[in-house]
PDB file of C-alpha atoms in Angstrom:
ATOM      1  CA  PHE I 228       1.829   9.026  20.323  1.00 76.00           C
ATOM      2  CA  GLU I 229       3.942   7.488  23.024  1.00 85.00           C
ATOM      3  CA  ILE I 230       1.084   5.327  24.455  1.00 92.00           C
ATOM      4  CA  THR I 231       0.238   4.130  20.925  1.00 89.00           C
ATOM      5  CA  ALA I 232       3.913   3.122  20.313  1.00 87.00           C
ATOM      6  CA  GLN I 233       4.052   1.340  23.623  1.00 92.00           C
ATOM      7  CA  THR I 234       0.739  -0.536  22.944  1.00 92.00           C
ATOM      8  CA  ALA I 235       1.964  -1.519  19.474  1.00 89.00           C
ATOM      9  CA  SER I 236       5.330  -2.805  20.926  1.00 90.00           C
ATOM     10  CA  LEU I 237       3.191  -5.265  23.138  1.00 92.00           C
ATOM     11  CA  PHE I 238       1.958  -7.110  20.104  1.00 92.00           C
ATOM     12  CA  LYS I 239       5.435  -7.116  18.202  1.00 91.00           C
ATOM     13  CA  THR I 240       6.935 -10.639  17.923  1.00 93.00           C
ATOM     14  CA  PRO I 241       9.545 -12.275  15.790  1.00 91.00           C
ATOM     15  CA  TYR I 242       6.733 -13.174  13.426  1.00 86.00           C
ATOM     16  CA  LEU I 243       4.511 -10.009  13.703  1.00 84.00           C
ATOM     17  CA  ASN I 244       5.690  -6.454  13.138  1.00 81.00           C
ATOM     18  CA  THR I 245       3.741  -3.606  14.389  1.00 81.00           C
ATOM     19  CA  VAL I 246       3.821  -0.098  12.918  1.00 79.00           C
ATOM     20  CA  VAL I 247       2.181   3.049  14.236  1.00 81.00           C
ATOM     21  CA  SER I 248       0.481   5.226  11.661  1.00 79.00           C
ATOM     22  CA  GLU I 249      -1.431   8.426  11.604  1.00 79.00           C
ATOM     23  CA  ASP I 250      -3.247   7.332   8.548  1.00 79.00           C
ATOM     24  CA  VAL I 251      -6.138   5.509  10.266  1.00 80.00           C
ATOM     25  CA  ASP I 252      -8.605   5.998   7.392  1.00 82.00           C
ATOM     26  CA  GLY I 253      -5.994   5.248   4.745  1.00 82.00           C
ATOM     27  CA  VAL I 254      -5.057   2.001   6.271  1.00 84.00           C
ATOM     28  CA  GLN I 255      -8.774   1.073   6.658  1.00 87.00           C
ATOM     29  CA  TYR I 256      -9.545   2.084   2.994  1.00 88.00           C
ATOM     30  CA  ALA I 257      -6.541   0.116   1.774  1.00 88.00           C
ATOM     31  CA  ALA I 258      -7.701  -3.089   3.760  1.00 89.00           C
ATOM     32  CA  VAL I 259     -11.054  -2.728   1.914  1.00 93.00           C
ATOM     33  CA  LEU I 260      -9.748  -1.810  -1.617  1.00 95.00           C
ATOM     34  CA  LYS I 261      -7.328  -4.826  -1.526  1.00 95.00           C
ATOM     35  CA  ASN I 262     -10.263  -7.178  -1.325  1.00 96.00           C
ATOM     36  CA  VAL I 263     -11.942  -5.530  -4.330  1.00 97.00           C
ATOM     37  CA  TYR I 264      -8.850  -5.812  -6.385  1.00 97.00           C
ATOM     38  CA  ALA I 265      -8.266  -9.335  -5.315  1.00 97.00           C
ATOM     39  CA  ILE I 266     -11.850 -10.227  -6.662  1.00 98.00           C
ATOM     40  CA  GLY I 267     -10.547  -8.597  -9.982  1.00 98.00           C
ATOM     41  CA  THR I 268      -7.369 -10.726 -10.006  1.00 97.00           C
ATOM     42  CA  GLY I 269      -9.516 -13.808  -9.543  1.00 97.00           C
ATOM     43  CA  ILE I 270     -12.077 -12.819 -12.292  1.00 98.00           C
ATOM     44  CA  ALA I 271      -9.000 -12.278 -14.756  1.00 98.00           C
ATOM     45  CA  HIS I 272      -7.684 -15.629 -13.832  1.00 97.00           C
ATOM     46  CA  GLY I 273     -11.129 -17.064 -14.201  1.00 98.00           C
ATOM     47  CA  LEU I 274     -11.432 -15.480 -17.608  1.00 98.00           C
ATOM     48  CA  GLY I 275      -8.151 -17.107 -18.670  1.00 97.00           C
ATOM     49  CA  TYR I 276      -5.852 -14.006 -18.584  1.00 97.00           C
ATOM     50  CA  GLY I 277      -2.298 -15.033 -17.742  1.00 95.00           C
ATOM     51  CA  ASP I 278       0.334 -13.956 -15.238  1.00 94.00           C
ATOM     52  CA  ASN I 279       1.647 -11.066 -17.263  1.00 95.00           C
ATOM     53  CA  PHE I 280      -1.814  -9.510 -17.529  1.00 96.00           C
ATOM     54  CA  GLN I 281      -2.387 -10.058 -13.759  1.00 95.00           C
ATOM     55  CA  SER I 282       0.999  -8.389 -12.983  1.00 95.00           C
ATOM     56  CA  VAL I 283      -0.312  -5.192 -14.931  1.00 96.00           C
ATOM     57  CA  PHE I 284      -3.717  -5.499 -13.391  1.00 97.00           C
ATOM     58  CA  VAL I 285      -2.249  -5.484  -9.822  1.00 95.00           C
ATOM     59  CA  ALA I 286       0.403  -2.761 -10.621  1.00 94.00           C
ATOM     60  CA  ASN I 287      -2.382  -0.591 -11.908  1.00 95.00           C
ATOM     61  CA  ALA I 288      -4.594  -1.404  -8.948  1.00 95.00           C
ATOM     62  CA  ALA I 289      -1.731  -0.238  -6.563  1.00 92.00           C
ATOM     63  CA  GLY I 290      -1.616   2.996  -8.448  1.00 91.00           C
ATOM     64  CA  GLU I 291      -5.341   3.432  -8.260  1.00 93.00           C
ATOM     65  CA  MET I 292      -5.265   2.666  -4.743  1.00 90.00           C
ATOM     66  CA  LYS I 293      -2.752   5.379  -4.038  1.00 88.00           C
ATOM     67  CA  LYS I 294      -4.710   8.025  -5.971  1.00 88.00           C
ATOM     68  CA  PHE I 295      -7.883   7.006  -4.012  1.00 89.00           C
ATOM     69  CA  LEU I 296      -6.078   7.124  -0.728  1.00 85.00           C
ATOM     70  CA  ARG I 297      -4.609  10.519  -1.634  1.00 83.00           C
ATOM     71  CA  SER I 298      -8.018  12.011  -2.697  1.00 83.00           C
ATOM     72  CA  SER I 299      -9.693  10.788   0.538  1.00 78.00           C
ATOM     73  CA  SER I 300      -7.021  11.694   2.904  1.00 73.00           C
ATOM     74  CA  SER I 301      -7.069  14.748   5.166  1.00 69.00           C
ATOM     75  CA  LEU I 302      -3.345  14.262   6.287  1.00 67.00           C
ATOM     76  CA  SER I 303      -0.833  16.681   5.388  1.00 66.00           C
ATOM     77  CA  THR I 304       2.141  14.483   6.090  1.00 69.00           C
ATOM     78  CA  PRO I 305       3.387  12.365   3.139  1.00 67.00           C
ATOM     79  CA  ILE I 306       2.550   8.599   3.288  1.00 72.00           C
ATOM     80  CA  ASN I 307       4.661   5.814   2.090  1.00 68.00           C
ATOM     81  CA  TYR I 308       2.142   3.850  -0.059  1.00 67.00           C
ATOM     82  CA  ALA I 309       4.671   1.224  -0.819  1.00 62.00           C
ATOM     83  CA  ALA I 310       4.786   0.130   2.782  1.00 68.00           C
ATOM     84  CA  SER I 311       3.403  -3.400   3.795  1.00 69.00           C
ATOM     85  CA  VAL I 312       0.332  -2.115   5.155  1.00 72.00           C
ATOM     86  CA  TYR I 313      -0.742  -0.872   1.768  1.00 77.00           C
ATOM     87  CA  LEU I 314       1.276  -2.589  -1.065  1.00 84.00           C
ATOM     88  CA  GLY I 315       2.233  -5.870   0.797  1.00 83.00           C
ATOM     89  CA  ASP I 316      -1.318  -6.556   1.910  1.00 84.00           C
ATOM     90  CA  LEU I 317      -2.642  -5.845  -1.661  1.00 90.00           C
ATOM     91  CA  LEU I 318      -0.147  -8.226  -3.279  1.00 90.00           C
ATOM     92  CA  VAL I 319      -0.678 -11.224  -0.818  1.00 91.00           C
ATOM     93  CA  THR I 320      -4.450 -10.867  -1.161  1.00 92.00           C
ATOM     94  CA  CYS I 321      -4.401 -10.755  -4.976  1.00 94.00           C
ATOM     95  CA  TYR I 322      -1.916 -13.600  -5.527  1.00 93.00           C
ATOM     96  CA  SER I 323      -2.448 -15.926  -2.752  1.00 93.00           C
ATOM     97  CA  LEU I 324      -4.300 -19.064  -3.813  1.00 90.00           C
ATOM     98  CA  PHE I 325      -5.823 -19.185  -0.341  1.00 92.00           C
ATOM     99  CA  SER I 326      -7.258 -15.571  -0.810  1.00 95.00           C
ATOM    100  CA  ARG I 327     -11.150 -15.862  -0.361  1.00 95.00           C
ATOM    101  CA  ASN I 328     -11.561 -12.804  -2.475  1.00 96.00           C
ATOM    102  CA  ARG I 329      -9.555 -14.117  -5.337  1.00 97.00           C
ATOM    103  CA  SER I 330     -11.186 -17.555  -5.188  1.00 97.00           C
ATOM    104  CA  PHE I 331     -14.610 -15.612  -5.328  1.00 97.00           C
ATOM    105  CA  GLY I 332     -13.541 -13.584  -8.305  1.00 98.00           C
ATOM    106  CA  ASN I 333     -12.218 -16.811 -10.094  1.00 97.00           C
ATOM    107  CA  MET I 334     -15.678 -18.263  -9.910  1.00 98.00           C
ATOM    108  CA  ILE I 335     -17.224 -15.092 -11.218  1.00 98.00           C
ATOM    109  CA  GLY I 336     -14.729 -15.260 -14.178  1.00 98.00           C
ATOM    110  CA  LYS I 337     -15.490 -18.759 -14.803  1.00 98.00           C
ATOM    111  CA  GLY I 338     -19.254 -17.805 -15.114  1.00 97.00           C
ATOM    112  CA  TYR I 339     -20.682 -18.396 -11.667  1.00 97.00           C
ATOM    113  CA  SER I 340     -23.403 -15.683 -10.670  1.00 96.00           C
ATOM    114  CA  VAL I 341     -22.610 -13.841  -7.528  1.00 96.00           C
ATOM    115  CA  GLU I 342     -25.234 -15.820  -5.739  1.00 95.00           C
ATOM    116  CA  ALA I 343     -23.701 -19.276  -6.837  1.00 96.00           C
ATOM    117  CA  ALA I 344     -20.180 -18.165  -5.954  1.00 96.00           C
ATOM    118  CA  LYS I 345     -21.341 -17.049  -2.441  1.00 94.00           C
ATOM    119  CA  LEU I 346     -23.005 -20.492  -1.941  1.00 93.00           C
ATOM    120  CA  ALA I 347     -20.012 -22.332  -3.187  1.00 95.00           C
ATOM    121  CA  MET I 348     -17.550 -20.276  -1.123  1.00 91.00           C
ATOM    122  CA  GLN I 349     -19.205 -21.153   2.159  1.00 86.00           C
ATOM    123  CA  MET I 350     -17.033 -18.309   3.520  1.00 89.00           C
ATOM    124  CA  VAL I 351     -17.498 -14.439   3.259  1.00 90.00           C
ATOM    125  CA  ALA I 352     -15.484 -12.709   0.412  1.00 94.00           C
ATOM    126  CA  GLU I 353     -15.311  -9.292   1.953  1.00 94.00           C
ATOM    127  CA  GLY I 354     -14.613  -7.791  -1.389  1.00 95.00           C
ATOM    128  CA  TYR I 355     -18.244  -8.300  -2.507  1.00 97.00           C
ATOM    129  CA  PRO I 356     -19.921  -5.634  -0.429  1.00 96.00           C
ATOM    130  CA  ALA I 357     -16.807  -3.677  -0.312  1.00 96.00           C
ATOM    131  CA  ALA I 358     -17.102  -3.127  -4.000  1.00 97.00           C
ATOM    132  CA  LYS I 359     -20.287  -1.288  -3.549  1.00 97.00           C
ATOM    133  CA  SER I 360     -19.060   0.839  -0.628  1.00 95.00           C
ATOM    134  CA  ILE I 361     -15.880   1.710  -2.568  1.00 95.00           C
ATOM    135  CA  HIS I 362     -17.895   2.824  -5.595  1.00 95.00           C
ATOM    136  CA  GLU I 363     -20.030   5.155  -3.458  1.00 94.00           C
ATOM    137  CA  LEU I 364     -16.906   6.556  -1.779  1.00 92.00           C
ATOM    138  CA  SER I 365     -15.222   6.990  -5.115  1.00 92.00           C
ATOM    139  CA  ILE I 366     -18.099   9.102  -6.343  1.00 91.00           C
ATOM    140  CA  SER I 367     -18.267  11.130  -3.067  1.00 89.00           C
ATOM    141  CA  CYS I 368     -14.595  12.061  -3.157  1.00 86.00           C
ATOM    142  CA  ALA I 369     -14.342  12.343  -6.953  1.00 88.00           C
ATOM    143  CA  ALA I 370     -11.703   9.547  -7.149  1.00 89.00           C
ATOM    144  CA  HIS I 371     -11.086   8.070 -10.616  1.00 91.00           C
ATOM    145  CA  THR I 372     -11.189   4.340  -9.929  1.00 94.00           C
ATOM    146  CA  PRO I 373     -11.781   2.455 -13.309  1.00 96.00           C
ATOM    147  CA  ILE I 374     -10.719  -0.908 -11.856  1.00 97.00           C
ATOM    148  CA  ALA I 375     -12.738  -0.753  -8.675  1.00 97.00           C
ATOM    149  CA  SER I 376     -15.650   0.554 -10.751  1.00 97.00           C
ATOM    150  CA  GLY I 377     -15.266  -2.253 -13.272  1.00 98.00           C
ATOM    151  CA  ILE I 378     -15.416  -4.884 -10.412  1.00 98.00           C
ATOM    152  CA  TYR I 379     -18.520  -3.046  -9.059  1.00 98.00           C
ATOM    153  CA  ASP I 380     -20.114  -3.130 -12.318  1.00 98.00           C
ATOM    154  CA  ILE I 381     -19.589  -7.004 -12.701  1.00 98.00           C
ATOM    155  CA  LEU I 382     -20.639  -7.754  -9.231  1.00 98.00           C
ATOM    156  CA  TRP I 383     -23.477  -5.346  -8.515  1.00 98.00           C
ATOM    157  CA  GLU I 384     -24.730  -4.233 -12.052  1.00 97.00           C
ATOM    158  CA  LYS I 385     -24.334  -7.663 -13.469  1.00 97.00           C
ATOM    159  CA  LYS I 386     -22.218  -6.580 -16.460  1.00 98.00           C
ATOM    160  CA  ASP I 387     -20.577  -9.114 -18.401  1.00 98.00           C
ATOM    161  CA  ALA I 388     -17.020  -9.914 -17.001  1.00 98.00           C
ATOM    162  CA  ALA I 389     -15.422 -10.453 -20.272  1.00 98.00           C
ATOM    163  CA  THR I 390     -16.696  -7.171 -21.685  1.00 98.00           C
ATOM    164  CA  VAL I 391     -15.626  -5.201 -18.545  1.00 98.00           C
ATOM    165  CA  PHE I 392     -12.098  -6.542 -18.741  1.00 98.00           C
ATOM    166  CA  ALA I 393     -11.736  -5.847 -22.441  1.00 97.00           C
ATOM    167  CA  GLU I 394     -12.576  -2.125 -21.545  1.00 97.00           C
ATOM    168  CA  LEU I 395     -10.167  -2.294 -18.580  1.00 96.00           C
ATOM    169  CA  GLU I 396      -7.409  -3.523 -20.909  1.00 95.00           C
ATOM    170  CA  LYS I 397      -7.659  -0.061 -22.815  1.00 95.00           C
ATOM    171  CA  VAL I 398      -6.985   1.842 -19.553  1.00 93.00           C
ATOM    172  CA  LEU I 399      -4.220  -0.332 -17.946  1.00 93.00           C
ATOM    173  CA  VAL I 400      -0.758   0.988 -18.481  1.00 87.00           C
TER     174      VAL I 400
END
């Protein structure tokens, strides 16, 4: 732990904070999930959902992420899922107008096909392949992920985005 803390301190600057965590898998899964949820936020925007719905969507996505991380974790120590590495990264990726994943989702919500959106982006939206991986992981660890599953259904099963979001409205609290 001491070597890890020393290494982390080498990267710390007034503009960059480093944090040492034992939750290596959780941090990685959170980085993957936030891209999937950002696509969902973009889809919602493209479908014409307003800011209030998007705030409910992201709050529920944060809760779903927390449940997924708990179901996939082998750590016995409690984790602060409100930390910036989890929640902060999710928020900026979902709300930033510069987010590739949100932009990709916005195109999907406006009716672009996945292939057309990929071509129009000319950049990689990591959440697209991540949606498939998370879907498979959710099944293997028996995690209930209706939001991530809905995004998977839109992107990979070619389900209608408006229909999927109408169903998601029923489960969001």
